[in-house]
Amino acid sequence: MNDIRSYFGPGHGACPGCGFPIAVKITLETLEGKAFVVNSTGCLEIVSSMYGRNVWAVPYIHSLFENAGAVAGGIDAALKALGRKNEGHVVVFAGDGATADIGIGTLSGMFDRNHDVLYICYDNEAYQNTGNQQSGLTPPGASTTTTPVGDLLPGKMGRKKDMIGIAVAHGIPYVASASIAFPNDLRRKVKRAIEFEGAKYLHVHAPCVTGWGIDGKLTVEVARLAVETGLYPLVEYENGRLVRVMKLKKRKPVEEYLKIQRRFRHLFKHPLGEKIIKELQQIADENVKRYGLEDEG
Amino acid sequence: MRKVVRGFYAIAYAVKLSKPNVICAYPITPQTEIVENLAEMYANGELENCEYITAESEFGAASVVLGASATGARTFTATSSQGLLLMTEVLYNAAGMRLPIVLAIANRAVSAPLSIWNDHQDSISVRDAGIIQIYVENNQEAHDMIPFAFKVAENKNVLLPFMVCVDGFKLTHAYEAVDLLNQEDVDNFLPPYNPVVSLRIDKPVAMGCYAPPPTYMEFRVALEYAMERAKKVIEDESKEWYEITGRDWGAHIKAEYCEDAEVAVIAMGSIVGMIRDVVEEMRKEGMKVGLLKIRTYRPFPAEEIRKALTNVNKVIVIERSLSIGSEPPVTLDVKSALFGHSSQEIHSVVLGLGGRDVPRTQIIKIIKEVYEGKVKPGKRYEGLKEFEEVIP
């Protein structure tokens, strides 16, 4: 079909149907391989960088779980000091736990110093590498091994951290959300992001087949439903201003998204399930209002 | 150029002469003035091809220099105490990735209780990370050891982080006359950093790969081999340093009056100066006492210490830190160096923790008691007040 060189793989060990390889491949193809990749500890790192079986055809560094932002900042500083800025873009791939929980300090520092870095969080909504423990980005009601469903509790209580809001609050030039279900939109956002000098944050929704309990062939479908229900709004901020959102033509109820995932299945039986579903619907409704996802009239 | 300067300036100025590309740190007492001086040089445009960054934490600072070093930059950071403990995860990682980052440690006690004053607990606590550690005696040595550290760390037979340990306040804030190096001498000694591998678009490599059981162990043992090779490199570079500057610090140890000594005192850091003074005075009085200064704590100079103590009957190890639950750290290493070779009496004397003053009279008392056979060998504390523990 074409002779696009693969910058990621072949040979990576991600599960069939895994979401994040789509985001990684699209990003690296869009940047034509001109990327210094920083990867925090997590699924992506484990499936791609075993000693002797590295699948990255771009310069790649993995240091720790919680320091990708700072390592990327160091690469940016070194490229500047050494007069090598024109070589390529510094790109982070980090999971939701590495980004929103354990690594949020170094991420905030990187934003604050406005390093010329594109930070991509692939959000699979829990610590999936270690078998589905809840993170700050696990949505309410999701069953994880550390928020299991019990007679008392219906999975995770509390809300999903608003990483877009946190990124925007740092005053960095570009912040957007994307989804592996919308590859053209993701491609365009990567392209747009690198037009800005300074820190860029791209939050990409990427389902996990094992943790979410979905059929591998439904990955894209599930990710699309997250967007179409309003639970996962695709938005874009430039210099602190909301400039574009993906409009929802015919918004679907959140149940359609929930019912095809094992992690939410209990919500339809548990005594508190109805309350949680209502809460999730309310989050979707708030997103619609906040970002103007539906055309009025 | 001989100038009376403070320790932090002597260090910062030597960093500047070493032409680093990325400096990143987070302020902490008593290290802060080192990076403040560098920030001032940066603000005045005196640091060429260099980025100066204040990170959001020491953990962040160590991570920034890790990323920069992996990209091929010469990097420097500095810290103390809690900051070093916070950096620890990154430093183990940097050593494992064989990145020649240079750190200045303004040695300070660790919390709790909080103390900003000097002892060696901070750097001693990261002794197993795979980082070269040199403890300096005065600000001239601190100044000299900065370009020296870059040269050794970047040697292709070594490629390890290097920590220059300088007693906080006692040295960092002290005024001393220092022969400041000139750029030409440093340039002749220290060539530009030429990394073996680095992150480049035209020649992509993967750094920080994970290693399953069939490959992990070799990486860790290779780290040990590199540290062993560092011994020879430190010796060679010490000779070259002497040729260029005329200053002979000794490579791993500096043994004075040990050949015929009945009692030898082993110590590291700024306390060495006072001990030397006491030893020289006692020699004048006819007492056979000696001094053994340990410079490189890692790699530990077991063989050199063994040799230097051949004729010594009693050894006093001055300890500025503890290994809670075992014997103090330097004592353990000295004992292990001597084990199976000789059977000197070993006196392990813990003193000056958290900046507790060590008067000259205390050193005299410690040596005399051992010399006259008034105390049994083993561990004891000097300058410790009587206190009652509250056991609820």
XYZ file of C-alpha atoms in Angstrom:
689
model
C 0.000 0.000 0.000
C 2.729 2.415 0.912
C 6.284 2.309 2.064
C 5.868 4.142 5.343
C 8.643 2.916 7.553
C 7.403 1.529 10.797
C 8.824 3.554 13.653
C 7.166 1.282 16.207
C 7.444 -2.441 15.594
C 7.040 -4.966 14.237
C 7.446 -7.227 17.183
C 5.899 -5.289 20.041
C 4.079 -7.378 22.587
C 0.892 -5.391 23.150
C -2.327 -7.429 23.417
C -4.394 -7.907 20.257
C -6.766 -4.955 20.203
C -4.658 -2.772 22.490
C -5.395 0.913 21.989
C -2.143 2.760 22.513
C -0.075 1.351 19.596
C -2.476 3.212 17.298
C -1.613 6.488 19.010
C 2.118 5.753 19.025
C 2.221 4.827 15.344
C 0.146 7.803 14.230
C 2.304 10.190 16.243
C 5.618 8.865 14.963
C 4.392 8.708 11.363
C 3.120 12.267 11.611
C 6.517 13.385 12.921
C 8.233 11.279 10.218
C 10.330 9.600 12.871
C 11.905 12.868 13.945
C 11.155 12.221 17.591
C 13.134 11.710 20.768
C 10.792 9.416 22.643
C 10.647 9.452 26.425
C 8.542 6.662 27.874
C 7.575 6.229 31.489
C 7.392 2.789 33.040
C 4.168 1.058 32.034
C 2.474 -1.140 29.455
C 3.973 0.606 26.455
C 7.475 0.407 27.877
C 7.150 -3.255 28.790
C 5.769 -4.367 25.427
C 8.347 -2.442 23.409
C 11.706 -2.200 25.103
C 12.925 -5.474 26.493
C 16.705 -5.633 26.234
C 17.595 -7.173 22.892
C 14.041 -6.806 21.593
C 13.637 -3.078 21.221
C 10.995 -2.217 18.610
C 11.598 1.533 18.450
C 13.189 2.882 15.268
C 13.559 6.320 16.875
C 15.816 7.395 19.752
C 14.084 6.131 22.870
C 14.656 6.463 26.583
C 12.888 4.949 29.529
C 14.059 6.091 32.938
C 11.486 5.722 35.717
C 7.755 5.632 36.343
C 7.372 9.199 37.526
C 9.968 11.341 35.776
C 9.176 11.400 32.043
C 8.334 15.114 32.153
C 11.683 15.988 33.706
C 13.711 13.637 31.507
C 12.046 15.174 28.448
C 12.866 18.636 29.801
C 16.491 17.554 30.156
C 16.602 16.355 26.561
C 15.101 19.638 25.418
C 17.705 21.592 27.411
C 20.531 19.452 26.042
C 19.371 19.882 22.432
C 19.285 23.645 22.986
C 22.698 23.784 24.647
C 24.285 21.567 22.010
C 22.711 23.461 19.109
C 20.763 20.385 17.978
C 17.214 21.727 18.241
C 16.539 21.124 14.554
C 17.109 17.367 14.852
C 13.607 16.531 16.014
C 10.815 16.832 18.554
C 10.893 15.624 22.131
C 7.840 13.426 22.668
C 6.687 11.741 25.850
C 4.429 8.700 25.903
C 3.173 8.073 29.402
C 0.210 6.222 30.822
C -2.531 7.762 32.929
C -1.023 6.679 36.255
C 2.435 7.959 35.304
C 0.878 11.228 34.189
C -1.928 12.053 36.579
C -0.718 10.326 39.742
C 2.896 9.482 40.438
C 4.467 11.715 37.783
C 2.289 14.795 38.057
C 5.049 16.679 39.876
C 7.606 16.342 37.106
C 4.869 16.968 34.515
C 3.883 20.185 36.274
C 7.545 21.244 36.421
C 7.962 20.601 32.705
C 4.810 22.631 31.941
C 5.908 25.394 34.290
C 9.297 25.747 32.605
C 7.532 25.448 29.237
C 10.011 22.994 27.767
C 9.619 22.393 24.049
C 8.064 18.968 24.567
C 4.981 17.184 23.251
C 3.660 15.169 26.194
C 1.197 12.472 25.178
C -0.739 10.681 27.882
C -2.272 7.452 26.687
C -5.203 7.073 29.001
C -6.363 3.516 29.563
C -7.898 4.531 32.840
C -5.993 2.347 35.329
C -2.613 0.761 36.068
C -3.093 -1.811 33.349
C 0.490 -3.021 33.126
C 0.216 -4.501 36.593
C -3.292 -5.845 36.134
C -5.884 -3.084 36.438
C -5.419 -1.117 39.652
C -7.286 2.183 39.894
C -5.546 5.444 38.999
C -6.617 9.049 39.336
C -7.974 8.707 35.807
C -10.139 5.654 36.459
C -13.754 6.759 35.964
C -16.368 6.379 38.688
C -17.985 2.974 38.912
C -15.156 1.114 37.209
C -14.223 -2.154 38.814
C -10.480 -2.493 39.317
C -8.481 -4.788 41.564
C -8.072 -1.982 44.102
C -11.644 -0.736 43.703
C -13.361 -4.099 43.452
C -17.106 -4.459 43.434
C -18.397 -5.593 46.821
C -21.701 -5.787 48.642
C -21.038 -2.270 49.880
C -19.140 -0.590 47.074
C -19.897 -0.451 43.327
C -16.307 -0.108 42.097
C -14.443 3.202 42.102
C -15.960 6.034 44.084
C -14.958 9.576 43.225
C -14.249 11.202 39.888
C -11.740 11.131 37.088
C -9.103 13.852 37.381
C -9.471 16.627 34.829
C -6.048 16.516 33.178
C -7.110 18.894 30.406
C -8.082 21.481 32.990
C -4.833 20.913 34.892
C -2.765 21.309 31.721
C -4.653 24.439 30.617
C -4.192 25.965 34.072
C -0.424 25.829 33.557
C -0.765 28.307 30.698
C 1.057 26.140 28.163
C 0.518 26.940 24.477
C -1.329 23.817 23.341
C -3.622 21.342 25.109
C -5.928 18.851 23.430
C -7.720 15.574 23.932
C -7.913 12.919 21.262
C -8.981 9.324 20.859
C -7.603 6.334 19.038
C -11.080 6.017 17.498
C -10.459 9.209 15.527
C -7.060 8.765 13.895
C -7.362 11.659 11.467
C -8.233 14.010 14.302
C -5.273 12.684 16.309
C -2.931 13.125 13.354
C -4.085 16.693 12.844
C -3.623 17.461 16.546
C -0.066 16.117 16.588
C 0.694 18.275 13.546
C -0.904 21.302 15.105
C 0.817 20.738 18.443
C 4.326 20.850 17.040
C 3.639 24.203 15.422
C 3.824 25.639 18.944
C 7.126 26.230 20.674
C 6.912 25.195 24.298
C 5.027 22.554 26.236
C 2.201 20.708 24.498
C -0.170 18.278 26.172
C -2.176 15.690 24.264
C -4.463 13.390 26.205
C -5.377 10.308 24.177
C -8.113 7.889 25.167
C -6.879 4.343 24.508
C -8.929 1.339 25.666
C -7.354 -1.632 27.400
C -8.886 -4.937 26.341
C -7.994 -6.876 29.456
C -8.561 -4.211 32.088
C -11.833 -2.976 30.602
C -13.021 -6.448 29.693
C -13.783 -5.827 26.047
C -13.470 -7.879 22.911
C -10.231 -6.971 21.113
C -12.082 -6.279 17.910
C -14.258 -3.689 19.660
C -11.416 -1.403 20.854
C -12.128 1.329 18.354
C -15.893 0.962 18.797
C -15.607 1.340 22.578
C -13.312 4.359 22.241
C -15.768 5.918 19.766
C -18.681 5.412 22.166
C -16.748 7.200 24.912
C -16.623 10.238 22.653
C -20.171 9.873 21.289
C -21.691 9.708 24.770
C -19.927 12.879 25.828
C -17.938 11.055 28.503
C -14.752 11.750 26.647
C -14.935 15.147 24.934
C -12.438 15.892 22.173
C -11.318 19.467 22.723
C -8.479 21.715 21.708
C -6.950 24.716 23.475
C -4.478 27.108 21.928
C -2.792 29.626 24.196
C -5.400 28.969 26.849
C -8.426 29.454 24.572
C -10.792 26.682 23.593
C -10.549 26.777 19.807
C -12.158 23.577 18.563
C -14.309 20.727 19.844
C -15.596 17.619 18.132
C -19.345 18.165 17.895
C -21.714 15.326 18.740
C -24.439 14.979 16.141
C -26.553 12.409 17.924
C -25.369 11.929 21.466
C -25.824 8.447 22.872
C -26.753 7.603 26.463
C -23.795 6.503 28.633
C -25.360 3.058 29.115
C -24.378 2.176 25.555
C -20.731 2.730 26.447
C -20.962 1.038 29.843
C -22.826 -2.119 28.947
C -20.196 -3.492 26.556
C -17.401 -3.370 29.150
C -16.892 -5.900 31.910
C -15.526 -3.232 34.286
C -18.943 -1.494 34.327
C -21.229 -4.522 34.009
C -22.014 -4.657 37.732
C -23.556 -1.209 37.568
C -26.652 -2.734 36.017
C -27.174 -5.048 39.012
C -25.549 -3.427 42.040
C -27.811 -1.517 44.471
C -25.702 1.608 43.934
C -25.291 1.026 40.193
C -28.162 3.219 39.133
C -26.780 6.107 41.151
C -23.354 5.733 39.557
C -24.825 5.515 36.043
C -26.727 8.723 36.778
C -23.510 10.317 37.960
C -21.722 9.283 34.775
C -24.579 10.631 32.673
C -24.315 13.854 34.609
C -20.573 14.057 33.861
C -21.346 13.588 30.162
C -24.038 16.283 30.325
C -21.651 18.658 32.052
C -19.033 18.022 29.379
C -21.563 18.843 26.673
C -22.416 22.121 28.371
C -18.873 23.056 29.321
C -17.404 22.484 25.879
C -20.482 23.136 23.743
C -20.395 19.669 22.209
C -23.923 19.867 20.779
C -25.178 22.386 18.257
C -28.041 24.294 19.703
C -31.296 24.178 17.814
C 45.193 32.907 40.746
C 45.146 32.664 44.544
C 42.052 34.193 46.072
C 40.220 34.036 49.348
C 36.830 32.621 48.410
C 34.030 30.684 50.011
C 33.627 26.982 49.324
C 30.477 27.306 47.280
C 32.180 29.781 44.973
C 35.242 27.560 44.584
C 32.918 24.747 43.505
C 30.723 26.860 41.222
C 33.740 28.452 39.556
C 35.256 25.029 38.867
C 31.943 23.905 37.369
C 32.024 26.893 35.033
C 35.583 26.083 33.966
C 34.451 22.506 33.212
C 32.052 23.889 30.562
C 28.864 21.989 31.402
C 25.947 22.003 28.944
C 23.099 21.504 31.388
C 23.002 22.465 35.059
C 19.840 21.625 36.931
C 19.227 21.754 40.660
C 16.740 22.549 43.370
C 17.724 24.763 46.277
C 18.501 23.170 49.624
C 20.637 24.342 52.510
C 23.662 24.271 52.525
C 24.013 23.461 48.830
C 21.967 26.436 47.598
C 24.827 28.903 47.279
C 26.622 26.628 44.813
C 23.789 26.826 42.299
C 23.063 30.460 43.163
C 26.591 31.260 42.067
C 26.081 29.279 38.875
C 22.742 31.029 38.276
C 24.513 34.343 38.562
C 27.165 33.292 36.055
C 24.351 32.136 33.754
C 22.506 35.432 34.144
C 25.687 37.280 33.248
C 26.213 35.193 30.130
C 29.371 33.586 31.496
C 28.235 30.008 30.808
C 28.527 29.285 27.102
C 26.503 26.549 25.412
C 24.821 25.900 28.706
C 21.255 25.771 30.006
C 20.675 26.491 33.680
C 17.423 25.124 35.083
C 15.800 25.257 38.506
C 13.687 22.126 38.793
C 10.525 21.535 40.813
C 12.348 19.163 43.190
C 15.644 17.340 43.543
C 13.904 14.344 42.033
C 13.091 16.491 39.017
C 16.594 17.992 38.931
C 18.244 14.578 38.841
C 15.815 13.494 36.122
C 16.538 16.578 34.019
C 20.289 15.961 34.122
C 19.646 12.281 33.383
C 17.745 13.177 30.200
C 20.344 15.767 29.236
C 23.257 13.425 29.865
C 21.581 10.724 27.759
C 21.369 13.278 24.945
C 25.120 13.841 25.095
C 25.333 16.888 27.341
C 27.887 17.390 30.100
C 25.733 17.797 33.188
C 26.041 19.013 36.751
C 23.769 19.070 39.757
C 24.236 19.665 43.467
C 22.270 18.806 46.570
C 22.311 17.939 50.271
C 20.588 15.698 52.765
C 16.841 15.277 52.039
C 17.482 16.398 48.497
C 19.937 13.598 47.936
C 17.550 11.086 49.452
C 14.811 12.377 47.143
C 17.174 11.994 44.167
C 18.111 8.475 45.108
C 15.777 6.566 42.806
C 16.996 8.612 39.838
C 20.651 8.236 40.807
C 20.462 4.457 40.925
C 18.858 4.665 37.500
C 21.503 7.046 36.127
C 24.308 4.806 37.359
C 22.661 1.751 35.812
C 22.349 3.674 32.551
C 26.035 4.586 32.841
C 25.543 8.346 32.652
C 28.552 10.407 33.805
C 26.627 13.033 35.763
C 28.711 15.027 38.246
C 27.189 16.026 41.574
C 28.474 18.195 44.362
C 27.087 17.123 47.714
C 27.163 19.684 50.506
C 27.068 17.039 53.210
C 24.287 17.497 55.752
C 22.549 15.326 58.332
C 19.212 13.699 57.483
C 15.837 14.050 59.161
C 14.386 13.215 61.705
C 15.074 15.269 63.640
C 15.523 17.932 61.018
C 19.044 19.307 60.947
C 20.726 21.528 58.419
C 24.165 20.874 59.915
C 26.964 18.669 58.771
C 27.608 14.975 58.934
C 27.975 12.297 56.235
C 24.723 10.375 56.568
C 23.315 11.665 53.266
C 26.001 10.586 50.810
C 26.911 7.486 52.801
C 23.312 6.351 52.394
C 23.680 6.132 48.601
C 27.006 4.326 48.677
C 25.565 1.250 46.912
C 24.134 3.104 43.915
C 27.146 2.761 41.611
C 28.326 6.343 42.060
C 31.955 7.305 42.621
C 32.318 9.200 45.912
C 35.228 11.429 46.878
C 35.312 13.209 50.239
C 37.362 16.380 50.261
C 39.281 17.998 53.058
C 39.322 21.660 52.084
C 38.040 24.021 49.441
C 41.104 23.713 47.249
C 40.430 20.015 46.995
C 36.723 20.663 46.373
C 37.656 23.079 43.586
C 40.133 20.675 42.010
C 37.840 17.682 42.203
C 35.140 19.159 39.942
C 37.024 18.977 36.599
C 38.655 15.818 37.921
C 35.223 14.268 38.478
C 34.101 15.006 34.911
C 37.313 13.529 33.516
C 37.007 10.291 35.471
C 33.230 9.926 35.074
C 33.413 10.412 31.296
C 36.299 7.990 30.836
C 35.079 5.212 28.554
C 36.358 2.596 30.972
C 34.221 4.118 33.698
C 31.018 5.956 32.637
C 29.572 6.346 36.109
C 28.109 9.290 38.014
C 30.615 11.026 40.301
C 29.826 12.644 43.630
C 32.173 15.226 45.150
C 31.317 15.255 48.858
C 32.021 18.547 50.619
C 31.177 19.135 54.277
C 28.194 21.459 54.436
C 28.870 24.844 56.075
C 32.228 23.674 57.452
C 33.630 23.875 53.921
C 30.873 25.174 51.665
C 30.540 28.409 53.617
C 34.106 28.749 54.856
C 36.484 31.364 53.507
C 39.753 29.836 52.382
C 42.597 30.814 50.127
C 42.152 28.817 46.934
C 44.368 28.665 43.872
C 41.662 29.094 41.278
C 42.274 27.096 38.142
C 42.540 28.853 34.819
C 40.553 27.934 31.733
C 43.584 26.822 29.764
C 44.688 24.296 32.381
C 41.185 22.896 32.687
C 40.795 22.699 28.893
C 44.095 20.846 28.630
C 43.034 18.396 31.295
C 39.385 17.945 30.368
C 38.466 17.436 26.694
C 34.872 18.063 25.523
C 32.462 15.252 26.396
C 32.246 12.724 23.606
C 29.585 10.160 24.558
C 29.821 6.562 23.368
C 26.074 6.427 22.786
C 23.507 9.163 23.033
C 20.010 9.915 21.833
C 20.291 10.974 18.199
C 17.816 10.922 15.336
C 20.388 9.719 12.796
C 21.483 6.795 14.926
C 18.586 5.759 17.123
C 19.258 3.711 20.226
C 16.972 2.592 23.027
C 18.188 3.514 26.500
C 16.793 2.222 29.755
C 15.548 -1.084 28.403
C 14.253 -3.537 30.964
C 16.144 -6.743 31.522
C 14.504 -10.043 32.393
C 16.354 -12.607 34.564
C 18.536 -13.965 31.713
C 20.127 -10.513 31.139
C 19.683 -8.374 34.292
C 22.527 -9.712 36.394
C 25.254 -9.003 33.835
C 24.301 -5.304 33.747
C 24.634 -5.036 37.494
C 27.925 -6.908 37.633
C 29.229 -4.755 34.764
C 28.538 -1.762 37.000
C 30.750 -3.334 39.621
C 33.508 -3.951 37.049
C 33.319 -0.327 35.907
C 33.720 0.806 39.505
C 36.766 -1.442 39.846
C 38.266 0.050 36.655
C 37.578 3.528 38.038
C 40.284 2.866 40.638
C 43.017 2.811 38.020
C 41.549 5.785 36.158
C 41.477 7.827 39.378
C 45.139 6.952 39.981
C 46.180 7.954 36.452
C 44.215 11.176 36.512
C 45.570 12.065 39.948
C 49.072 11.859 38.486
C 48.088 14.045 35.574
C 46.453 16.490 37.952
C 49.671 16.714 39.928
C 51.655 17.366 36.774
C 49.344 20.192 35.738
C 48.712 21.854 39.097
C 51.517 20.625 41.338
C 48.907 19.499 43.857
C 49.153 15.903 44.988
C 45.950 14.849 46.705
C 46.827 11.186 46.635
C 44.493 9.049 44.601
C 42.374 7.003 46.977
C 43.970 7.610 50.323
C 46.556 9.880 51.808
C 48.559 8.130 54.516
C 50.738 10.306 56.731
C 53.111 9.040 59.418
C 51.617 5.549 59.169
C 54.826 3.597 58.403
C 55.832 3.269 62.055
C 52.624 4.323 63.761
C 51.290 2.530 66.819
C 47.921 4.216 66.330
C 46.478 5.443 63.044
C 43.351 7.582 62.704
C 41.148 7.033 59.660
C 38.855 9.886 58.644
C 37.122 11.525 55.693
C 36.208 15.135 54.952
C 37.009 18.422 56.618
C 37.834 16.885 60.006
C 41.037 15.502 58.455
C 42.713 18.916 58.729
C 42.305 19.084 62.478
C 43.355 15.472 62.947
C 46.511 16.133 60.927
C 47.308 19.078 63.161
C 46.862 16.927 66.276
C 48.892 14.054 64.813
C 51.778 16.370 63.906
C 51.792 17.831 67.380
C 51.794 14.373 68.967
C 54.644 13.326 66.700
C 56.639 16.256 68.023
C 55.957 14.920 71.491
C 57.336 11.565 70.393
C 54.060 9.684 70.061
C 53.902 7.255 67.174
C 50.596 8.262 65.650
C 49.513 8.448 62.048
C 46.693 9.699 59.836
C 44.945 7.886 57.030
C 42.629 10.075 54.992
C 40.160 8.214 52.821
C 39.345 10.178 49.672
C 37.498 7.666 47.524
C 34.869 5.955 49.608
C 33.541 4.332 46.423
C 35.443 2.596 44.905
C 36.660 1.621 48.363
C 40.474 1.447 48.500
C 40.759 -1.774 50.522
C 44.187 -2.721 49.239
C 45.673 0.734 49.782
C 44.336 0.863 53.324
C 45.666 -2.599 54.071
C 49.105 -1.598 52.836
C 49.161 1.690 54.699
C 48.225 -0.028 57.958
C 50.774 -2.855 57.676
C 52.824 -1.679 60.672
C 49.979 -0.126 62.610
C 48.690 -1.881 65.742
C 45.626 0.151 66.595
C 43.190 1.833 64.236
C 40.689 4.560 65.093
C 37.933 5.055 62.533
C 36.255 8.445 62.858
C 32.627 8.047 61.830
C 30.329 10.878 60.750
C 27.336 8.637 60.078
C 25.645 5.476 61.275
C 24.367 2.285 59.748
C 21.578 1.795 62.247
C 21.526 -1.821 63.357
C 25.115 -2.591 62.390
C 28.550 -1.095 62.813
C 29.196 2.348 61.307
C 29.760 2.324 57.537
C 33.453 3.198 57.233
C 34.317 0.797 60.047
C 32.587 -2.029 58.203
C 34.581 -1.323 55.070
C 37.880 -0.978 56.932
C 37.287 -4.201 58.845
C 36.438 -6.026 55.657
C 39.621 -4.658 54.056
C 41.749 -5.967 56.912
C 39.964 -9.253 57.531
C 42.167 -12.266 56.951
C 45.261 -10.078 56.506
C 45.957 -8.523 59.859
C 44.331 -8.173 63.247
C 44.648 -4.584 64.397
C 42.541 -3.297 67.232
C 39.709 -1.339 65.632
C 38.152 1.564 67.503
C 35.046 2.929 65.843
C 34.357 6.422 67.142
C 31.126 8.116 66.134
C 31.128 11.875 66.582
C 29.915 15.172 65.235
C 26.511 13.977 64.057
C 24.169 16.761 62.941
C 26.918 19.360 63.245
C 27.807 18.602 66.886
C 31.026 20.456 67.530
C 34.200 18.391 67.592
C 36.770 20.315 69.619
C 40.463 19.677 69.141
C 40.693 18.404 72.704
C 38.244 15.653 71.817
C 40.492 14.365 69.041
C 43.496 14.470 71.379
C 41.545 12.555 74.042
C 40.390 9.902 71.562
C 43.917 9.252 70.293
C 45.559 9.322 73.724
C 43.082 6.903 75.260
C 43.708 4.389 72.503
C 47.461 5.023 72.493
C 47.678 4.413 76.233
C 45.418 1.355 76.069
C 42.770 2.921 78.287
C 39.811 1.899 76.127
C 38.615 -1.363 74.672
C 38.219 -1.687 70.914
C 34.718 -1.454 69.448
C 32.114 1.208 68.792
C 31.655 4.259 70.971
C 30.272 7.761 70.777
C 32.190 10.919 71.569
C 30.591 14.167 72.575
C 27.365 12.367 73.427
C 25.520 13.840 76.367
C 23.943 11.577 78.921
C 20.293 11.318 78.073
C 17.285 9.366 79.116
C 15.224 7.684 76.455
C 11.497 7.948 76.817
C 10.187 4.431 76.414
C 6.433 4.637 76.754
